[in-house]
Every structure is written in structure tokens, then in C-alpha cells.
Amino acid sequence: VQLQASGGGLVQAGDSLRLSCAASGRTFSTYAMGWFRQAPGKEREFVAAIRLTSTSYVDSVKGRVTISRDNAKNTVYLQMNSLKPEDTAVYYCAVSNSISAVRSRQVLYWGQGTQVTVSS
């Protein structure tokens, strides 16, 4: 199983980015998929998760970030709008059995990170 994250980059505050995470090796349509981020010197933190039609977000991104998935492509997306410098981090995708499992970091598979840098 591989999770390939992409879409990171260097943007200015207020800009938007869409991260993608493509899974291969098996189908995850009934699993929860999510995103975490880790800023320098900080712990990896939960950002968002989705399973079927349910979603969950950390409070700091609510209203600015939308998680979605395309099961036909076995891909999860993270649309980030109105980016702030504090969103700067390496973003990781993850797969688990449920949204609550993702939130509690009971992750089955991790993807490699993609760097997001937001300049002020």
C-alpha cells in the first residue's frame, strides 16, 4: 500500500492550495482518510478526516478547509483557502478504520509528507 501526497508549495497569505493523496495497492472506499500536519518543532496534529459522507476538522481550519474524496480515483483531497502563515507545515495523509481512529492517530497507513509554506 502506498499513499502519495502532492500539491504542496510556497504561497502567500490569503492564497489557496489543494493537496491530493492518491492511494494504491488496495481500495479504501469504506475507510476513513485524513490529513495531519507537522510544523517545525511541533507535534503532528490532526487536520481533517472523511469517511463516506462524514467529515471532521480541527477547529483552527474550520471554514477555510474542505476535505473530499474521489473513490473512483482512490484519492483524498484537502482544499485549503485563506491560508495563513500558521498553516505552514508538512502535510501528511493517512488511512484508518474510522474518523475517530484517525483523530486519535490510530492510523493504518501514512503517506509521505508534502510541504506547505505560507508567507506573510
XYZ file of N, CA, C and O in Angstrom:
480
model
N 0.850 -1.196 0.000
C 0.000 0.000 0.000
C 0.882 1.240 0.000
O 1.844 1.323 0.766
N 0.530 2.192 -0.848
C 1.248 3.470 -0.879
C 0.256 4.611 -0.905
O -0.787 4.529 -1.548
N 0.593 5.657 -0.179
C -0.172 6.893 -0.207
C 0.762 7.975 -0.709
O 1.778 8.272 -0.070
N 0.431 8.558 -1.845
C 1.291 9.549 -2.484
C 0.643 10.918 -2.379
O -0.340 11.191 -3.062
N 1.221 11.761 -1.539
C 0.692 13.115 -1.357
C 1.373 14.086 -2.308
O 2.565 13.940 -2.610
N 0.613 15.069 -2.751
C 1.165 16.086 -3.646
C 0.355 17.368 -3.518
O -0.703 17.377 -2.879
N 0.855 18.431 -4.129
C 0.114 19.681 -4.172
C 0.628 20.773 -3.270
O 0.127 21.900 -3.315
N 1.613 20.467 -2.457
C 2.162 21.497 -1.584
C 2.951 22.525 -2.367
O 3.198 22.369 -3.570
N 3.331 23.594 -1.680
C 4.121 24.621 -2.340
C 4.269 25.837 -1.471
O 3.888 25.847 -0.300
N 4.846 26.869 -2.062
C 5.044 28.151 -1.394
C 4.008 29.131 -1.915
O 3.927 29.374 -3.129
N 3.200 29.646 -1.007
C 2.156 30.593 -1.387
C 2.169 31.769 -0.427
O 2.837 31.735 0.611
N 1.386 32.792 -0.765
C 1.256 33.945 0.113
C 0.006 33.816 0.968
O -0.934 33.093 0.614
N 0.018 34.520 2.060
C -1.149 34.520 2.937
C -2.384 34.944 2.143
O -2.324 35.894 1.352
N -3.470 34.227 2.358
C -4.700 34.510 1.628
C -4.904 33.657 0.384
O -6.015 33.589 -0.142
N -3.841 33.005 -0.054
C -3.925 32.150 -1.237
C -4.587 30.816 -0.898
O -4.886 30.528 0.265
N -4.777 30.016 -1.935
C -5.385 28.692 -1.786
C -4.453 27.619 -2.328
O -3.613 27.881 -3.202
N -4.611 26.414 -1.805
C -3.896 25.243 -2.300
C -4.827 24.047 -2.193
O -5.673 23.992 -1.289
N -4.641 23.097 -3.100
C -5.352 21.835 -2.988
C -4.342 20.701 -2.927
O -3.563 20.504 -3.869
N -4.359 20.001 -1.829
C -3.496 18.837 -1.666
C -4.244 17.589 -2.122
O -5.467 17.491 -1.970
N -3.492 16.664 -2.682
C -4.057 15.385 -3.114
C -3.277 14.252 -2.474
O -2.064 14.380 -2.234
N -3.956 13.157 -2.237
C -3.291 11.959 -1.731
C -3.896 10.765 -2.459
O -5.069 10.431 -2.239
N -3.105 10.180 -3.317
C -3.557 9.042 -4.106
C -3.087 7.741 -3.468
O -1.896 7.578 -3.192
N -4.024 6.849 -3.246
C -3.702 5.553 -2.637
C -3.580 4.484 -3.709
O -4.305 4.497 -4.703
N -2.673 3.592 -3.501
C -2.511 2.463 -4.420
C -2.241 1.199 -3.611
O -1.794 1.267 -2.471
N -2.543 0.096 -4.204
C -2.308 -1.178 -3.532
C -3.573 -1.830 -2.990
O -3.615 -3.044 -2.808
N -4.551 -1.021 -2.699
C -5.854 -1.530 -2.301
C -6.865 -0.407 -2.371
O -6.503 0.770 -2.467
N -8.129 -0.742 -2.270
C -9.203 0.248 -2.320
C -9.592 0.639 -0.900
O -9.760 -0.211 -0.038
N -9.755 1.946 -0.712
C -10.070 2.458 0.622
C -11.433 3.139 0.690
O -11.666 3.973 1.550
N -12.347 2.778 -0.185
C -13.616 3.500 -0.281
C -14.421 3.470 1.014
O -15.177 4.399 1.292
N -14.298 2.424 1.812
C -15.071 2.359 3.060
C -14.236 2.740 4.278
O -14.737 2.711 5.403
N -12.982 3.100 4.057
C -12.119 3.505 5.152
C -12.172 5.014 5.350
O -12.598 5.758 4.473
N -11.717 5.445 6.486
C -11.543 6.871 6.737
C -10.186 7.298 6.199
O -9.191 6.594 6.361
N -10.179 8.441 5.559
C -8.927 9.022 5.094
C -8.805 10.416 5.684
O -9.811 11.103 5.877
N -7.590 10.804 5.984
C -7.437 12.088 6.648
C -6.113 12.750 6.370
O -5.266 12.206 5.654
N -5.994 13.946 6.945
C -4.784 14.738 6.812
C -4.300 15.182 8.189
O -5.111 15.543 9.058
N -2.999 15.159 8.346
C -2.324 15.696 9.518
C -1.303 16.723 9.024
O -0.971 16.763 7.851
N -0.801 17.509 9.949
C 0.292 18.409 9.611
C 1.261 18.506 10.771
O 0.878 18.314 11.933
N 2.501 18.809 10.415
C 3.533 18.935 11.430
C 4.419 20.121 11.097
O 5.097 20.141 10.067
N 4.369 21.109 11.978
C 5.216 22.284 11.827
C 6.544 22.034 12.534
O 6.620 21.185 13.433
N 7.587 22.757 12.149
C 8.890 22.560 12.785
C 8.822 22.718 14.295
O 8.255 23.687 14.799
N 9.338 21.735 15.003
C 9.372 21.799 16.456
C 8.063 21.487 17.145
O 7.963 21.602 18.373
N 7.065 21.090 16.365
C 5.754 20.801 16.949
C 5.344 19.365 16.658
O 5.884 18.714 15.765
N 4.385 18.892 17.434
C 3.864 17.558 17.214
C 2.968 17.527 15.970
O 2.410 18.539 15.571
N 2.866 16.338 15.394
C 1.952 16.177 14.281
C 0.527 16.315 14.794
O 0.147 15.695 15.783
N -0.264 17.144 14.114
C -1.626 17.373 14.562
C -2.640 17.003 13.498
O -2.402 17.132 12.300
N -3.779 16.539 13.957
C -4.897 16.209 13.087
C -5.429 17.476 12.417
O -5.541 18.529 13.045
N -5.772 17.356 11.126
C -6.341 18.488 10.400
C -7.778 18.181 9.977
O -8.691 18.954 10.260
N -7.975 17.061 9.282
C -9.302 16.746 8.762
C -9.374 15.266 8.418
O -8.353 14.633 8.171
N -10.605 14.751 8.405
C -10.818 13.352 8.032
C -12.179 13.210 7.375
O -13.084 14.022 7.596
N -12.299 12.148 6.584
C -13.549 11.881 5.893
C -13.759 10.369 5.804
O -12.811 9.606 5.602
N -15.007 9.968 6.019
C -15.397 8.582 5.792
C -16.828 8.592 5.277
O -17.700 9.181 5.912
N -17.022 7.997 4.134
C -18.318 8.024 3.443
C -18.729 9.485 3.295
O -18.033 10.247 2.634
N -19.799 9.943 3.923
C -20.235 11.327 3.784
C -19.955 12.155 5.031
O -20.332 13.321 5.117
N -19.278 11.572 5.988
C -18.976 12.286 7.232
C -17.590 12.909 7.179
O -16.655 12.320 6.627
N -17.487 14.092 7.754
C -16.202 14.794 7.812
C -15.963 15.324 9.222
O -16.891 15.478 10.017
N -14.706 15.600 9.488
C -14.327 16.165 10.777
C -13.114 17.057 10.557
O -12.236 16.729 9.748
N -13.070 18.184 11.292
C -11.993 19.151 11.132
C -11.488 19.614 12.494
O -12.257 19.708 13.460
N -10.222 19.975 12.535
C -9.710 20.662 13.715
C -10.258 22.075 13.687
O -10.478 22.658 12.611
N -10.516 22.634 14.860
C -11.171 23.930 14.944
C -10.421 25.025 14.183
O -11.032 25.914 13.592
N -9.110 24.958 14.157
C -8.316 26.038 13.572
C -8.467 26.148 12.057
O -8.063 27.162 11.475
N -9.019 25.147 11.411
C -9.175 25.205 9.953
C -10.631 25.233 9.509
O -10.913 25.387 8.312
N -11.552 25.109 10.428
C -12.970 25.094 10.056
C -13.339 26.374 9.323
O -12.953 27.470 9.727
N -14.065 26.207 8.232
C -14.471 27.353 7.425
C -13.475 27.720 6.349
O -13.791 28.485 5.433
N -12.247 27.201 6.444
C -11.221 27.521 5.444
C -10.784 26.288 4.651
O -10.227 26.418 3.567
N -11.032 25.141 5.206
C -10.508 23.900 4.636
C -11.656 22.932 4.370
O -12.585 22.823 5.177
N -11.588 22.248 3.243
C -12.586 21.245 2.900
C -11.889 19.955 2.483
O -11.002 19.977 1.615
N -12.283 18.861 3.113
C -11.755 17.559 2.727
C -12.792 16.860 1.858
O -13.999 16.960 2.099
N -12.325 16.193 0.837
C -13.215 15.459 -0.058
C -12.457 14.244 -0.590
O -11.241 14.114 -0.393
N -13.191 13.372 -1.252
C -12.542 12.183 -1.791
C -13.214 11.769 -3.078
O -14.384 12.055 -3.309
N -12.439 11.112 -3.916
C -12.932 10.534 -5.157
C -12.607 9.042 -5.076
O -11.463 8.637 -5.292
N -13.603 8.252 -4.735
C -13.353 6.820 -4.540
C -12.953 6.126 -5.841
O -12.208 5.146 -5.816
N -13.424 6.650 -6.958
C -13.042 6.046 -8.238
C -11.538 6.193 -8.482
O -10.921 5.350 -9.132
N -10.976 7.274 -7.950
C -9.544 7.509 -8.104
C -8.768 7.111 -6.850
O -7.542 7.272 -6.819
N -9.494 6.629 -5.823
C -8.835 6.239 -4.575
C -7.978 7.382 -4.028
O -6.852 7.185 -3.570
N -8.549 8.581 -4.096
C -7.809 9.805 -3.773
C -8.594 10.665 -2.797
O -9.823 10.780 -2.926
N -7.882 11.268 -1.865
C -8.478 12.228 -0.947
C -7.832 13.580 -1.191
O -6.643 13.663 -1.538
N -8.628 14.629 -1.061
C -8.176 15.983 -1.323
C -8.328 16.848 -0.068
O -9.185 16.597 0.773
N -7.505 17.893 -0.021
C -7.638 18.887 1.032
C -7.560 20.253 0.372
O -6.490 20.688 -0.046
N -8.719 20.901 0.245
C -8.785 22.242 -0.329
C -8.591 23.242 0.801
O -9.384 23.264 1.750
N -7.546 24.032 0.704
C -7.234 24.997 1.748
C -7.319 26.403 1.179
O -6.626 26.730 0.211
N -8.179 27.203 1.759
C -8.377 28.581 1.325
C -7.949 29.546 2.436
O -7.800 29.141 3.592
N -7.789 30.789 2.067
C -7.418 31.832 3.031
C -6.259 31.365 3.912
O -6.316 31.451 5.151
N -5.233 30.871 3.270
C -4.109 30.312 4.015
C -3.422 31.368 4.872
O -3.346 32.550 4.508
N -2.951 30.918 6.034
C -2.273 31.780 6.982
C -0.851 31.270 7.203
O -0.588 30.075 7.019
N 0.060 32.130 7.633
C 1.419 31.655 7.914
C 1.451 30.497 8.899
O 2.311 29.609 8.790
N 0.513 30.472 9.830
C 0.479 29.378 10.816
C 0.024 28.050 10.225
O 0.061 27.022 10.899
N -0.384 28.058 8.956
C -0.697 26.800 8.270
C 0.568 26.142 7.709
O 0.499 25.028 7.190
N 1.680 26.843 7.791
C 2.937 26.296 7.291
C 3.308 25.023 8.042
O 3.377 25.012 9.272
N 3.510 23.954 7.297
C 3.806 22.652 7.892
C 4.021 21.633 6.779
O 3.738 21.914 5.604
N 4.487 20.471 7.175
C 4.469 19.321 6.271
C 3.138 18.623 6.496
O 2.768 18.327 7.643
N 2.422 18.385 5.423
C 1.107 17.775 5.492
C 1.208 16.295 5.090
O 1.803 15.967 4.055
N 0.582 15.449 5.922
C 0.615 14.008 5.708
C -0.801 13.470 5.554
O -1.707 13.885 6.288
N -0.976 12.530 4.645
C -2.267 11.860 4.562
C -2.196 10.532 5.313
O -1.106 10.000 5.561
N -3.378 10.041 5.675
C -3.440 8.835 6.493
C -4.725 8.080 6.211
O -5.717 8.673 5.760
N -4.702 6.797 6.497
C -5.873 5.935 6.351
C -6.096 5.186 7.649
O -5.142 4.709 8.275
N -7.369 5.099 8.053
C -7.693 4.304 9.227
C -9.106 3.744 9.089
O -9.747 3.909 8.053
N -9.568 3.088 10.140
C -10.865 2.424 10.051
C -12.047 3.366 10.260
O -13.156 3.088 9.805
N -11.823 4.449 10.969
C -12.911 5.362 11.279
C -12.355 6.764 11.483
O -11.137 6.940 11.660
N -13.244 7.750 11.476
C -12.809 9.121 11.722
C -12.247 9.258 13.127
O -11.220 9.915 13.339
N -12.885 8.625 14.082
C -12.378 8.725 15.452
C -10.997 8.077 15.569
O -10.138 8.546 16.318
N -10.767 7.031 14.829
C -9.449 6.399 14.841
C -8.400 7.332 14.230
O -7.277 7.428 14.732
N -8.762 8.013 13.160
C -7.833 8.976 12.574
C -7.512 10.062 13.600
O -6.352 10.393 13.832
N -8.529 10.614 14.199
C -8.331 11.699 15.170
C -7.451 11.266 16.335
O -6.725 12.082 16.893
N -7.542 10.010 16.717
C -6.726 9.518 17.838
C -5.424 8.893 17.355
O -4.733 8.230 18.130
N -5.098 9.127 16.089
C -3.843 8.692 15.482
C -3.677 7.171 15.433
O -2.556 6.685 15.369
N -4.789 6.462 15.438
C -4.731 5.010 15.252
C -4.755 4.753 13.745
O -5.750 4.295 13.193
N -3.643 5.088 13.129
C -3.536 5.107 11.673
C -3.010 3.779 11.152
O -2.061 3.225 11.705
N -3.635 3.312 10.090
C -3.187 2.076 9.451
C -2.047 2.337 8.475
O -1.090 1.558 8.398
N -2.162 3.405 7.723
C -1.158 3.744 6.725
C -0.913 5.252 6.733
O -1.860 6.037 6.849
N 0.348 5.618 6.587
C 0.742 7.023 6.452
C 1.299 7.249 5.055
O 1.976 6.389 4.496
N 1.044 8.434 4.527
C 1.694 8.829 3.297
C 2.935 9.639 3.605
O 3.172 10.012 4.757
N 3.712 9.900 2.580
C 4.857 10.781 2.791
C 4.329 12.208 2.829
O 3.202 12.455 2.450
N 5.074 13.132 3.324
C 4.583 14.487 3.500
C 4.736 15.347 2.258
O 5.534 15.058 1.361
N 3.964 16.413 2.243
C 4.114 17.451 1.227
C 4.181 18.787 1.947
O 3.373 19.076 2.828
N 5.170 19.585 1.603
C 5.437 20.825 2.326
C 4.510 21.945 1.844
O 4.380 22.194 0.644
N 3.906 22.612 2.811
C 3.122 23.817 2.546
C 3.774 24.961 3.307
O 3.958 24.874 4.522
N 4.141 26.007 2.586
C 4.754 27.173 3.201
C 3.939 28.388 2.814
O 3.734 28.651 1.633
N 3.483 29.113 3.834
C 2.668 30.299 3.614
C 3.441 31.514 4.102
O 3.757 31.622 5.289
N 3.749 32.419 3.201
C 4.493 33.620 3.566
C 3.521 34.748 3.886
O 2.437 34.834 3.328
N 3.954 35.601 4.786
C 3.087 36.720 5.202
C 3.293 37.932 4.331
O 4.177 38.003 3.501
